[in-house]
Amino acid sequence: MEFFQTQVVDPLSYILNTHVLIYLLIGAGLYFTVRTRFIQVRYFGRMLRQVRKSHRQDGGISSFQAFCVGLASRVGTGNIAGVAIALTVGGPGAIFWMWVVAAVGMATAVIEATLAQIFKVRSGDGAFRGGPAFYIQRGLRSRVGGVMFAVLLVFAFSTAFNMVETNAISGVLKSSHGVDTRWTTVGLVVLAAPILFGGVRRVARFAELVVPAVAVAYALLALTIVAVNVTQLPTVIQEIVGGAFGIRQMAGGFAGGIATAMLTGVKRGLFACEAGMGSSPNIAGAATVSHPVEQGLIQSLAVFVDTMVICTATAFIVLMSGPSVYDPAHTGSIAGASLTESAIAAGLGSWTTALMTAVVFVFAFASVLSNYVVAEANLFFLGGRHVAINALKVVTLVAIVFGAMSTLTLVWALADLAMAMMAIVHLVALCLLGKWAFAALRDFHQQAARGERPVFIASRAGLPGQLDGDIWAAPEPRPVGALPESLRLSRPAPRRLRLSRAPAA
C-alpha cells in the first residue's frame, strides 16, 4: 500500500492539483463571478429567504431537504479534520486560500445547481435525477463525457470519500475514548445499513433533522472560544493573511511558503465546500422547485455556511489553542479531527471531548449517507437499476469498513486524486454549458424585477438551444372556468334513477 501511494497516487495527484486544478478552479469561479455580476453578493439576502420558504412538493425532495443533504455532503471531515490538516501542512495561510475557493465557489455553485435543475430527468419512482453526467449528455450531447464523469464520481463517492469520513470517526473514538476500531466498524455498518436501504428520501429526512442542529452547536462552540480569546483575534487574522502571501516565510523561499499554503488551501477548500467538483449538483437536481435558479441560490448559500462559517470556526479554534496544541513552526503528532478536538478541550476544558466526538460522528456519518445519494444518482445515469443500486449500497458498507481500519494518509491521498480527476472534467463542461445557466439567471431576474414569483418555462426563457423533455414545458391550457386537478373536490358519482315501467295491460 505504501509503494502504491508514494509511486502512483501521490505523484499523479500532485501534477493534477498543482498544475491543472488550482488554476482551473479559481479561474472558473472568477469567470462565473464576473458574468453573474457577483451574484453571491447581490442575491445573498434572497438566498436566506429562499431557504426559509422552501417546502415539499410532489416529484422530489424539498429545496430545504436538498440544502441539508448538500450541506451534509459538504460539512464533514473536510471542515474538522481537513482544516486541521491544512493548518499542519500549509500553515495558517492555507485558510485564506480556502476562503478564496469558497468566495468564488459560491458563483460556481449557482451555475452548477441551476444546470442540474434545467437538465434533470424523472426516474421510474417519480423522483428527479440530475447532475453533471446528465447535463454533459443532454447539454453537450456527449454520452461519452457523461459516462466518464459518472464513473469517476461513483468511484470517488462510494469508496474514497466515504473512507475519509469513517476514518475520522474511528480515529476520534480511538484517540479520545479508547474504542477499538473493530467495534467502531461494526457500529457504523449497523447504523448505516437501514438508512441506505431505506432510499434517498430517508437520507434526506435524516439530514434535515440532524445536520442543522449539529452545525449550530459546533458554531456556538467556536464562538465561545473566540469570545474567551477575543484579544487574540487580530493576531490570528494576521497569521492567516500573512501566511497566505508568505510574509513570514520569505526567508524560506516561495515554494516553502506561498505555494504550499495555496496548494493545500485549494485542495482542502475544494474538498470542504465541493463547489465545482460536481458532487452537490446531483443533490440539487433531486429537488422540486418552480425555477432552476432557486436551487442554485440555495446551494450557493450552503457553500457559504460550509466554509465561511464552519471551516473558519475550526481554524480559529486551532489557532487560538496555543503552542502546546498547535505551533505552525513545529507541528506535533496530533493531526486531523483529533487536533481540532484537542484544541477545543484546551480552550473550554476536557468536558467538550464527548461533545466534539458526537459532532465529528454526526458530520462524518451524514456525509457518508449524502455521498451515497450522489453516487446512486450517477449509477442511475449509467443504467443501474434495482440490482446495481443494491450492489452500490453493499460497496458503500464495504468502504465504511476499509476506511475505518485504514491509515489517515492513504485515504486522504486517494480522495485528493479522485477529487482532482472529477473536478477537472466537470469544470471544463461547466464552462461550456454556462450560457444555459446565464439564460436562466436572466429569466429569473426579469420575473423577480416585475414582482412575480419566478416560474421557469423552457420555451419562454431564452435558452440557447431546445430543451428536451416535459419537466419544464408550459402547462396545458384548460377550459375557462375549469379548476386545476389539485383543487377539484371528489364527489361520488350520481345515482342513476330507474323508472318503473307500468305493467302491460
Short mmCIF file of C-alpha atoms in Angstrom, two decimals:
data_model
loop_
_atom_site.label_atom_id
_atom_site.label_comp_id
_atom_site.label_asym_id
_atom_site.label_seq_id
_atom_site.Cartn_x
_atom_site.Cartn_y
_atom_site.Cartn_z
CA MET A 1 0.00 0.00 0.00
CA GLU A 2 2.78 2.45 0.84
CA PHE A 3 4.51 1.77 -2.51
CA PHE A 4 1.23 2.34 -4.39
CA GLN A 5 0.67 5.62 -2.58
CA THR A 6 4.20 7.03 -2.98
CA GLN A 7 4.84 5.87 -6.56
CA VAL A 8 1.42 6.22 -8.17
CA VAL A 9 -1.19 8.13 -6.17
CA ASP A 10 0.92 10.98 -4.77
CA PRO A 11 2.79 11.93 -7.99
CA LEU A 12 -0.34 11.90 -10.14
CA SER A 13 -2.32 13.81 -7.53
CA TYR A 14 0.45 16.43 -7.28
CA ILE A 15 0.53 17.02 -11.05
CA LEU A 16 -3.24 17.35 -11.38
CA ASN A 17 -3.74 19.53 -8.31
CA THR A 18 -0.68 21.76 -8.75
CA HIS A 19 -0.57 22.37 -12.49
CA VAL A 20 -4.21 22.00 -13.58
CA LEU A 21 -6.90 22.11 -10.92
CA ILE A 22 -5.73 25.10 -8.92
CA TYR A 23 -5.87 27.41 -11.96
CA LEU A 24 -8.99 25.90 -13.49
CA LEU A 25 -10.94 26.06 -10.22
CA ILE A 26 -10.16 29.66 -9.33
CA GLY A 27 -10.33 30.78 -12.98
CA ALA A 28 -13.78 29.29 -13.49
CA GLY A 29 -15.00 30.78 -10.21
CA LEU A 30 -13.79 34.24 -11.18
CA TYR A 31 -15.36 33.89 -14.64
CA PHE A 32 -18.76 32.95 -13.20
CA THR A 33 -18.49 35.68 -10.57
CA VAL A 34 -17.93 38.36 -13.21
CA ARG A 35 -20.52 37.01 -15.67
CA THR A 36 -23.20 36.88 -12.96
CA ARG A 37 -22.17 40.31 -11.66
CA PHE A 38 -21.20 38.97 -8.24
CA ILE A 39 -24.42 37.10 -7.68
CA GLN A 40 -23.11 35.69 -4.40
CA VAL A 41 -23.17 39.25 -3.04
CA ARG A 42 -26.20 40.74 -4.84
CA TYR A 43 -28.54 37.84 -4.07
CA PHE A 44 -27.29 36.84 -0.62
CA GLY A 45 -30.44 38.10 1.10
CA ARG A 46 -32.60 36.21 -1.36
CA MET A 47 -30.62 33.02 -0.63
CA LEU A 48 -31.66 33.27 3.01
CA ARG A 49 -35.31 33.89 2.10
CA GLN A 50 -35.28 31.03 -0.39
CA VAL A 51 -34.26 28.51 2.26
CA ARG A 52 -36.86 29.82 4.71
CA LYS A 53 -39.81 29.45 2.32
CA SER A 54 -38.80 26.06 0.91
CA HIS A 55 -41.48 23.38 1.06
CA ARG A 56 -42.01 19.83 -0.08
CA GLN A 57 -43.69 19.22 -3.43
CA ASP A 58 -44.61 16.17 -5.44
CA GLY A 59 -41.90 14.55 -7.52
CA GLY A 60 -38.85 15.05 -5.36
CA ILE A 61 -37.40 16.35 -2.12
CA SER A 62 -37.86 19.94 -0.97
CA SER A 63 -35.30 22.68 -1.55
CA PHE A 64 -34.53 22.75 2.16
CA GLN A 65 -34.01 18.98 2.23
CA ALA A 66 -31.68 19.30 -0.77
CA PHE A 67 -29.90 22.13 1.08
CA CYS A 68 -29.47 19.90 4.16
CA VAL A 69 -28.32 16.85 2.19
CA GLY A 70 -25.91 19.05 0.23
CA LEU A 71 -24.69 20.62 3.47
CA ALA A 72 -24.27 17.15 4.97
CA SER A 73 -22.12 16.19 1.99
CA ARG A 74 -20.04 19.36 2.38
CA VAL A 75 -19.97 19.56 6.16
CA GLY A 76 -17.94 16.51 7.06
CA THR A 77 -14.38 15.77 7.95
CA GLY A 78 -13.29 18.42 5.46
CA ASN A 79 -14.49 21.02 7.95
CA ILE A 80 -12.95 19.45 11.05
CA ALA A 81 -10.17 17.08 10.00
CA GLY A 82 -9.49 18.76 6.64
CA VAL A 83 -8.99 22.23 8.11
CA ALA A 84 -6.71 20.81 10.80
CA ILE A 85 -4.66 19.00 8.14
CA ALA A 86 -4.48 22.20 6.09
CA LEU A 87 -3.06 24.04 9.11
CA THR A 88 -0.43 21.39 9.83
CA VAL A 89 0.69 21.07 6.18
CA GLY A 90 0.18 24.54 4.71
CA GLY A 91 0.22 26.71 7.82
CA PRO A 92 -2.32 29.43 8.71
CA GLY A 93 -2.10 30.87 5.18
CA ALA A 94 -3.94 27.84 3.81
CA ILE A 95 -7.13 29.13 5.45
CA PHE A 96 -7.01 32.30 3.35
CA TRP A 97 -6.98 30.24 0.14
CA MET A 98 -9.87 28.17 1.46
CA TRP A 99 -11.78 31.45 1.76
CA VAL A 100 -10.88 32.37 -1.82
CA VAL A 101 -12.10 29.00 -3.11
CA ALA A 102 -15.39 29.43 -1.25
CA ALA A 103 -15.91 33.07 -2.25
CA VAL A 104 -15.64 32.41 -5.97
CA GLY A 105 -17.11 28.95 -5.50
CA MET A 106 -20.43 30.45 -4.43
CA ALA A 107 -20.92 31.69 -8.00
CA THR A 108 -19.83 28.33 -9.39
CA ALA A 109 -22.38 26.63 -7.11
CA VAL A 110 -25.19 28.76 -8.57
CA ILE A 111 -24.25 27.73 -12.10
CA GLU A 112 -23.85 24.00 -11.45
CA ALA A 113 -27.04 23.66 -9.39
CA THR A 114 -29.03 25.65 -11.96
CA LEU A 115 -27.78 23.38 -14.75
CA ALA A 116 -28.69 20.32 -12.67
CA GLN A 117 -32.26 21.60 -12.45
CA ILE A 118 -32.52 22.56 -16.13
CA PHE A 119 -31.38 19.17 -17.39
CA LYS A 120 -32.87 16.91 -14.69
CA VAL A 121 -35.00 13.87 -15.61
CA ARG A 122 -37.73 11.93 -13.85
CA SER A 123 -36.97 8.38 -12.73
CA GLY A 124 -39.36 5.48 -12.57
CA ASP A 125 -40.27 6.07 -8.91
CA GLY A 126 -41.34 9.65 -9.63
CA ALA A 127 -38.25 11.25 -8.09
CA PHE A 128 -35.93 13.56 -10.01
CA ARG A 129 -32.36 12.75 -11.00
CA GLY A 130 -29.88 15.35 -12.15
CA GLY A 131 -26.24 16.37 -12.07
CA PRO A 132 -23.16 16.80 -14.27
CA ALA A 133 -23.48 13.43 -16.03
CA PHE A 134 -27.00 14.38 -17.11
CA TYR A 135 -26.18 17.90 -18.29
CA ILE A 136 -22.99 16.77 -20.03
CA GLN A 137 -25.01 14.25 -22.04
CA ARG A 138 -28.11 16.39 -22.63
CA GLY A 139 -26.44 19.79 -22.93
CA LEU A 140 -23.18 18.89 -24.70
CA ARG A 141 -24.71 15.87 -26.50
CA SER A 142 -21.83 13.75 -25.23
CA ARG A 143 -22.72 10.37 -23.81
CA VAL A 144 -19.01 9.53 -23.53
CA GLY A 145 -18.33 12.61 -21.40
CA GLY A 146 -21.30 11.89 -19.16
CA VAL A 147 -20.23 8.30 -18.65
CA MET A 148 -16.64 9.34 -17.89
CA PHE A 149 -17.76 11.74 -15.19
CA ALA A 150 -20.30 9.31 -13.72
CA VAL A 151 -17.71 6.53 -13.42
CA LEU A 152 -15.23 8.84 -11.69
CA LEU A 153 -17.87 10.09 -9.29
CA VAL A 154 -19.25 6.66 -8.39
CA PHE A 155 -15.71 5.53 -7.52
CA ALA A 156 -14.87 8.68 -5.57
CA PHE A 157 -18.03 8.94 -3.52
CA SER A 158 -18.83 5.31 -2.90
CA THR A 159 -15.29 4.44 -1.83
CA ALA A 160 -12.58 7.12 -1.41
CA PHE A 161 -14.65 9.88 0.20
CA ASN A 162 -16.55 7.50 2.47
CA MET A 163 -13.24 6.02 3.62
CA VAL A 164 -12.13 9.53 4.66
CA GLU A 165 -15.28 10.10 6.70
CA THR A 166 -15.25 6.78 8.55
CA ASN A 167 -11.51 7.06 9.14
CA ALA A 168 -12.15 10.29 11.04
CA ILE A 169 -14.82 8.64 13.18
CA SER A 170 -12.65 5.67 14.12
CA GLY A 171 -9.64 7.93 14.76
CA VAL A 172 -11.50 10.21 17.18
CA LEU A 173 -13.17 7.34 19.05
CA LYS A 174 -9.85 5.55 19.46
CA SER A 175 -7.71 8.54 20.45
CA SER A 176 -10.24 10.15 22.78
CA HIS A 177 -12.18 7.23 24.21
CA GLY A 178 -10.03 4.16 23.55
CA VAL A 179 -12.72 2.47 21.45
CA ASP A 180 -11.34 -0.41 19.42
CA THR A 181 -11.52 0.19 15.66
CA ARG A 182 -13.30 -3.11 15.12
CA TRP A 183 -16.18 -2.11 17.36
CA THR A 184 -16.43 1.26 15.59
CA THR A 185 -16.57 -0.51 12.24
CA VAL A 186 -19.37 -2.83 13.34
CA GLY A 187 -21.35 0.04 14.80
CA LEU A 188 -21.09 2.16 11.65
CA VAL A 189 -22.27 -0.69 9.42
CA VAL A 190 -25.22 -1.45 11.71
CA LEU A 191 -26.29 2.21 11.75
CA ALA A 192 -25.75 2.89 8.04
CA ALA A 193 -27.37 -0.20 6.53
CA PRO A 194 -31.07 0.50 7.36
CA ILE A 195 -30.79 4.15 6.26
CA LEU A 196 -29.04 3.29 2.99
CA PHE A 197 -31.53 0.58 2.12
CA GLY A 198 -34.37 2.94 3.02
CA GLY A 199 -33.71 5.08 -0.06
CA VAL A 200 -32.91 8.70 -0.90
CA ARG A 201 -35.88 10.20 0.93
CA ARG A 202 -34.85 8.56 4.22
CA VAL A 203 -31.35 10.02 3.84
CA ALA A 204 -32.89 13.44 3.16
CA ARG A 205 -35.07 13.17 6.25
CA PHE A 206 -32.08 12.22 8.43
CA ALA A 207 -30.02 15.15 7.11
CA GLU A 208 -32.91 17.59 7.55
CA LEU A 209 -33.32 16.66 11.22
CA VAL A 210 -29.73 16.24 12.37
CA VAL A 211 -27.25 18.31 10.35
CA PRO A 212 -28.55 21.87 11.01
CA ALA A 213 -28.73 21.28 14.78
CA VAL A 214 -25.20 19.89 14.99
CA ALA A 215 -23.81 22.64 12.76
CA VAL A 216 -25.33 25.29 15.03
CA ALA A 217 -23.92 23.55 18.13
CA TYR A 218 -20.44 23.45 16.60
CA ALA A 219 -20.62 27.11 15.56
CA LEU A 220 -21.63 28.06 19.13
CA LEU A 221 -18.61 26.18 20.49
CA ALA A 222 -16.36 28.14 18.16
CA LEU A 223 -17.98 31.47 19.03
CA THR A 224 -17.48 30.73 22.72
CA ILE A 225 -13.77 30.05 22.19
CA VAL A 226 -13.39 33.21 20.10
CA ALA A 227 -15.21 35.25 22.75
CA VAL A 228 -12.97 33.89 25.51
CA ASN A 229 -9.84 34.62 23.43
CA VAL A 230 -11.09 37.74 21.62
CA THR A 231 -7.82 39.58 22.23
CA GLN A 232 -6.05 37.00 20.05
CA LEU A 233 -8.36 37.57 17.07
CA PRO A 234 -6.26 40.29 15.35
CA THR A 235 -3.17 38.09 15.68
CA VAL A 236 -4.99 35.08 14.23
CA ILE A 237 -6.22 37.05 11.22
CA GLN A 238 -2.73 38.47 10.72
CA GLU A 239 -1.28 34.94 10.73
CA ILE A 240 -3.84 33.77 8.15
CA VAL A 241 -3.33 36.68 5.74
CA GLY A 242 0.42 36.88 6.30
CA GLY A 243 0.85 33.16 5.80
CA ALA A 244 -1.14 33.27 2.55
CA PHE A 245 1.33 35.69 0.98
CA GLY A 246 4.48 34.31 2.57
CA ILE A 247 5.16 37.36 4.69
CA ARG A 248 6.57 35.22 7.49
CA GLN A 249 8.14 32.65 5.19
CA MET A 250 10.11 34.90 2.85
CA ALA A 251 13.38 33.52 4.12
CA GLY A 252 12.22 30.01 3.24
CA GLY A 253 11.54 30.90 -0.38
CA PHE A 254 8.38 30.90 -2.48
CA ALA A 255 7.97 27.12 -2.70
CA GLY A 256 8.08 26.70 1.06
CA GLY A 257 5.62 29.48 1.85
CA ILE A 258 3.08 30.80 -0.61
CA ALA A 259 2.95 27.76 -2.90
CA THR A 260 2.44 25.25 -0.10
CA ALA A 261 -0.22 27.39 1.58
CA MET A 262 -2.04 27.96 -1.72
CA LEU A 263 -1.97 24.34 -2.88
CA THR A 264 -3.03 22.97 0.49
CA GLY A 265 -5.76 25.57 0.94
CA VAL A 266 -7.21 24.97 -2.52
CA LYS A 267 -7.28 21.17 -2.09
CA ARG A 268 -8.79 21.28 1.37
CA GLY A 269 -11.15 24.09 0.38
CA LEU A 270 -12.44 22.16 -2.61
CA PHE A 271 -12.91 19.02 -0.53
CA ALA A 272 -14.80 21.00 2.11
CA CYS A 273 -17.16 23.16 0.01
CA GLU A 274 -17.22 20.95 -3.13
CA ALA A 275 -18.06 23.94 -5.36
CA GLY A 276 -17.04 22.99 -8.89
CA MET A 277 -16.29 19.39 -8.03
CA GLY A 278 -19.60 18.21 -9.48
CA SER A 279 -21.00 16.40 -6.46
CA SER A 280 -23.60 18.75 -4.99
CA PRO A 281 -25.46 19.25 -8.33
CA ASN A 282 -26.55 15.62 -8.07
CA ILE A 283 -28.40 16.53 -4.88
CA ALA A 284 -29.65 19.85 -6.25
CA GLY A 285 -31.16 18.05 -9.23
CA ALA A 286 -33.37 15.97 -6.93
CA ALA A 287 -35.26 18.99 -5.56
CA THR A 288 -38.63 20.24 -6.75
CA VAL A 289 -38.63 23.99 -7.43
CA SER A 290 -40.56 26.39 -9.65
CA HIS A 291 -37.38 27.82 -11.20
CA PRO A 292 -33.87 26.27 -11.54
CA VAL A 293 -32.17 29.37 -10.15
CA GLU A 294 -33.99 28.94 -6.82
CA GLN A 295 -31.97 25.81 -6.11
CA GLY A 296 -28.82 27.47 -7.43
CA LEU A 297 -29.14 30.18 -4.79
CA ILE A 298 -29.80 27.65 -2.05
CA GLN A 299 -26.74 25.57 -2.94
CA SER A 300 -24.60 28.72 -3.07
CA LEU A 301 -25.66 29.50 0.49
CA ALA A 302 -24.56 26.00 1.52
CA VAL A 303 -21.03 26.84 0.29
CA PHE A 304 -21.03 29.98 2.46
CA VAL A 305 -22.20 28.11 5.57
CA ASP A 306 -19.73 25.31 4.98
CA THR A 307 -16.52 27.31 4.54
CA MET A 308 -17.06 30.85 5.75
CA VAL A 309 -18.80 29.70 8.94
CA ILE A 310 -17.82 26.15 9.88
CA CYS A 311 -14.33 25.91 8.35
CA THR A 312 -13.44 29.34 9.72
CA ALA A 313 -14.71 28.26 13.12
CA THR A 314 -12.38 25.25 13.06
CA ALA A 315 -9.42 27.41 12.01
CA PHE A 316 -9.97 29.90 14.82
CA ILE A 317 -10.35 27.07 17.34
CA VAL A 318 -6.99 25.54 16.41
CA LEU A 319 -5.10 28.81 16.01
CA MET A 320 -6.28 30.04 19.43
CA SER A 321 -5.36 26.80 21.19
CA GLY A 322 -1.78 27.88 21.93
CA PRO A 323 1.63 26.35 21.10
CA SER A 324 1.06 23.39 23.40
CA VAL A 325 -1.57 22.10 20.95
CA TYR A 326 -0.69 23.79 17.64
CA ASP A 327 2.56 25.50 16.67
CA PRO A 328 2.86 26.40 12.94
CA ALA A 329 6.63 26.07 13.06
CA HIS A 330 6.66 22.71 14.84
CA THR A 331 3.56 20.65 14.16
CA GLY A 332 3.15 17.78 16.58
CA SER A 333 1.94 14.23 16.23
CA ILE A 334 -1.74 15.17 16.62
CA ALA A 335 -3.46 15.60 13.25
CA GLY A 336 -6.86 15.61 11.62
CA ALA A 337 -10.04 15.65 13.70
CA SER A 338 -8.06 14.76 16.83
CA LEU A 339 -6.19 18.09 16.58
CA THR A 340 -9.46 20.04 16.46
CA GLU A 341 -10.83 18.05 19.38
CA SER A 342 -7.67 18.71 21.43
CA ALA A 343 -7.84 22.43 20.60
CA ILE A 344 -11.42 22.69 21.87
CA ALA A 345 -10.53 20.79 25.03
CA ALA A 346 -7.63 23.22 25.60
CA GLY A 347 -9.96 26.19 25.20
CA LEU A 348 -13.04 25.07 27.12
CA GLY A 349 -11.98 22.06 29.16
CA SER A 350 -11.98 18.30 28.86
CA TRP A 351 -15.79 18.14 29.17
CA THR A 352 -16.01 19.08 25.48
CA THR A 353 -14.31 15.86 24.36
CA ALA A 354 -17.54 13.85 24.36
CA LEU A 355 -19.44 16.68 22.68
CA MET A 356 -16.82 17.01 19.91
CA THR A 357 -16.83 13.28 19.39
CA ALA A 358 -20.56 13.50 18.76
CA VAL A 359 -20.09 16.41 16.34
CA VAL A 360 -17.41 14.58 14.35
CA PHE A 361 -19.52 11.44 14.29
CA VAL A 362 -22.67 13.18 13.03
CA PHE A 363 -20.86 15.27 10.41
CA ALA A 364 -18.91 12.31 9.06
CA PHE A 365 -21.82 9.85 9.21
CA ALA A 366 -24.15 12.29 7.45
CA SER A 367 -21.50 12.77 4.76
CA VAL A 368 -21.34 9.01 4.19
CA LEU A 369 -25.09 8.93 3.58
CA SER A 370 -25.01 12.01 1.35
CA ASN A 371 -22.09 10.60 -0.63
CA TYR A 372 -24.18 7.53 -1.30
CA VAL A 373 -27.04 9.69 -2.66
CA VAL A 374 -24.62 11.35 -5.07
CA ALA A 375 -23.18 8.01 -6.21
CA GLU A 376 -26.65 6.50 -6.66
CA ALA A 377 -27.74 9.33 -8.98
CA ASN A 378 -24.78 8.65 -11.25
CA LEU A 379 -25.25 4.90 -11.16
CA PHE A 380 -28.83 5.52 -12.30
CA PHE A 381 -27.39 7.57 -15.19
CA LEU A 382 -25.15 4.64 -16.14
CA GLY A 383 -28.20 2.41 -16.39
CA GLY A 384 -28.05 0.82 -12.96
CA ARG A 385 -31.40 -0.09 -11.50
CA HIS A 386 -32.57 -2.24 -8.60
CA VAL A 387 -29.82 -4.87 -8.50
CA ALA A 388 -26.99 -2.43 -9.28
CA ILE A 389 -28.22 0.10 -6.74
CA ASN A 390 -28.37 -2.56 -4.03
CA ALA A 391 -24.83 -3.59 -5.01
CA LEU A 392 -23.76 0.06 -4.58
CA LYS A 393 -25.18 0.03 -1.07
CA VAL A 394 -23.07 -3.02 -0.29
CA VAL A 395 -19.96 -1.34 -1.76
CA THR A 396 -20.63 1.68 0.44
CA LEU A 397 -20.78 -0.54 3.52
CA VAL A 398 -17.51 -2.22 2.50
CA ALA A 399 -15.88 1.22 2.08
CA ILE A 400 -17.03 2.07 5.60
CA VAL A 401 -15.19 -0.98 6.88
CA PHE A 402 -11.94 -0.33 4.99
CA GLY A 403 -11.97 3.39 5.75
CA ALA A 404 -12.36 2.86 9.48
CA MET A 405 -9.39 0.48 9.51
CA SER A 406 -7.03 2.26 7.05
CA THR A 407 -4.28 4.81 7.64
CA LEU A 408 -5.03 8.54 7.50
CA THR A 409 -2.50 9.40 4.77
CA LEU A 410 -3.67 6.74 2.32
CA VAL A 411 -7.37 7.59 2.44
CA TRP A 412 -6.71 11.31 2.00
CA ALA A 413 -4.32 10.63 -0.90
CA LEU A 414 -6.97 8.57 -2.72
CA ALA A 415 -9.60 11.23 -2.03
CA ASP A 416 -7.37 14.02 -3.41
CA LEU A 417 -6.67 12.09 -6.63
CA ALA A 418 -10.31 11.17 -7.22
CA MET A 419 -11.41 14.72 -6.46
CA ALA A 420 -8.93 16.27 -8.90
CA MET A 421 -9.84 13.99 -11.81
CA MET A 422 -13.56 14.51 -11.29
CA ALA A 423 -13.32 18.28 -10.82
CA ILE A 424 -11.23 18.83 -13.97
CA VAL A 425 -13.74 17.01 -16.18
CA HIS A 426 -16.64 18.85 -14.57
CA LEU A 427 -15.19 22.38 -14.68
CA VAL A 428 -14.49 22.11 -18.41
CA ALA A 429 -18.09 21.02 -19.03
CA LEU A 430 -19.39 23.75 -16.72
CA CYS A 431 -17.65 26.50 -18.71
CA LEU A 432 -19.03 25.11 -21.99
CA LEU A 433 -22.59 24.97 -20.62
CA GLY A 434 -22.52 28.26 -18.72
CA LYS A 435 -24.68 30.02 -21.34
CA TRP A 436 -27.68 27.85 -20.36
CA ALA A 437 -27.40 28.95 -16.73
CA PHE A 438 -26.87 32.60 -17.72
CA ALA A 439 -30.12 32.49 -19.72
CA ALA A 440 -31.98 31.02 -16.74
CA LEU A 441 -30.50 33.73 -14.49
CA ARG A 442 -31.73 36.47 -16.84
CA ASP A 443 -35.20 34.92 -16.90
CA PHE A 444 -35.24 34.66 -13.10
CA HIS A 445 -34.09 38.26 -12.64
CA GLN A 446 -36.63 39.67 -15.13
CA GLN A 447 -39.55 37.92 -13.45
CA ALA A 448 -38.37 38.91 -9.97
CA ALA A 449 -37.94 42.55 -11.10
CA ARG A 450 -41.62 42.56 -12.16
CA GLY A 451 -42.62 41.46 -8.68
CA GLU A 452 -43.59 37.97 -9.83
CA ARG A 453 -42.63 34.66 -8.31
CA PRO A 454 -40.25 33.30 -10.97
CA VAL A 455 -41.62 30.28 -12.81
CA PHE A 456 -39.42 28.58 -15.38
CA ILE A 457 -40.92 27.63 -18.76
CA ALA A 458 -38.22 26.46 -21.14
CA SER A 459 -39.84 27.81 -24.31
CA ARG A 460 -40.02 31.33 -22.86
CA ALA A 461 -36.69 31.50 -21.02
CA GLY A 462 -34.48 32.43 -23.98
CA LEU A 463 -32.35 29.31 -23.71
CA PRO A 464 -29.50 28.89 -26.23
CA GLY A 465 -30.99 25.64 -27.55
CA GLN A 466 -34.01 23.39 -27.42
CA LEU A 467 -34.56 21.57 -24.13
CA ASP A 468 -35.94 18.06 -24.50
CA GLY A 469 -38.43 16.62 -22.06
CA ASP A 470 -41.62 17.87 -20.46
CA ILE A 471 -40.45 18.80 -16.94
CA TRP A 472 -40.09 22.49 -17.81
CA ALA A 473 -42.74 22.60 -20.55
CA ALA A 474 -45.58 25.12 -20.44
CA PRO A 475 -48.68 23.77 -18.67
CA GLU A 476 -51.51 22.69 -20.94
CA PRO A 477 -54.32 25.24 -21.14
CA ARG A 478 -57.59 24.21 -19.50
CA PRO A 479 -61.13 25.31 -20.38
CA VAL A 480 -62.30 28.63 -18.96
CA GLY A 481 -63.80 28.12 -15.53
CA ALA A 482 -62.28 24.66 -15.01
CA LEU A 483 -60.47 24.06 -11.73
CA PRO A 484 -56.97 22.60 -11.62
CA GLU A 485 -56.79 18.94 -10.66
CA SER A 486 -55.41 19.71 -7.19
CA LEU A 487 -58.46 21.86 -6.31
CA ARG A 488 -61.21 19.60 -7.60
CA LEU A 489 -63.42 18.02 -5.00
CA SER A 490 -64.01 14.32 -5.35
CA ARG A 491 -67.70 13.57 -5.30
CA PRO A 492 -69.49 10.28 -5.59
CA ALA A 493 -70.98 9.55 -9.00
CA PRO A 494 -74.66 10.47 -9.17
CA ARG A 495 -77.03 7.57 -8.76
CA ARG A 496 -78.89 6.61 -11.88
CA LEU A 497 -82.65 6.77 -11.48
CA ARG A 498 -84.59 3.77 -12.64
CA LEU A 499 -88.10 4.43 -13.89
CA SER A 500 -90.64 1.75 -13.08
CA ARG A 501 -92.40 0.52 -16.12
CA ALA A 502 -96.14 0.11 -15.83
CA PRO A 503 -97.27 -3.49 -16.15
CA ALA A 504 -98.61 -4.41 -19.51
CA ALA A 505 -102.39 -4.49 -19.78
#
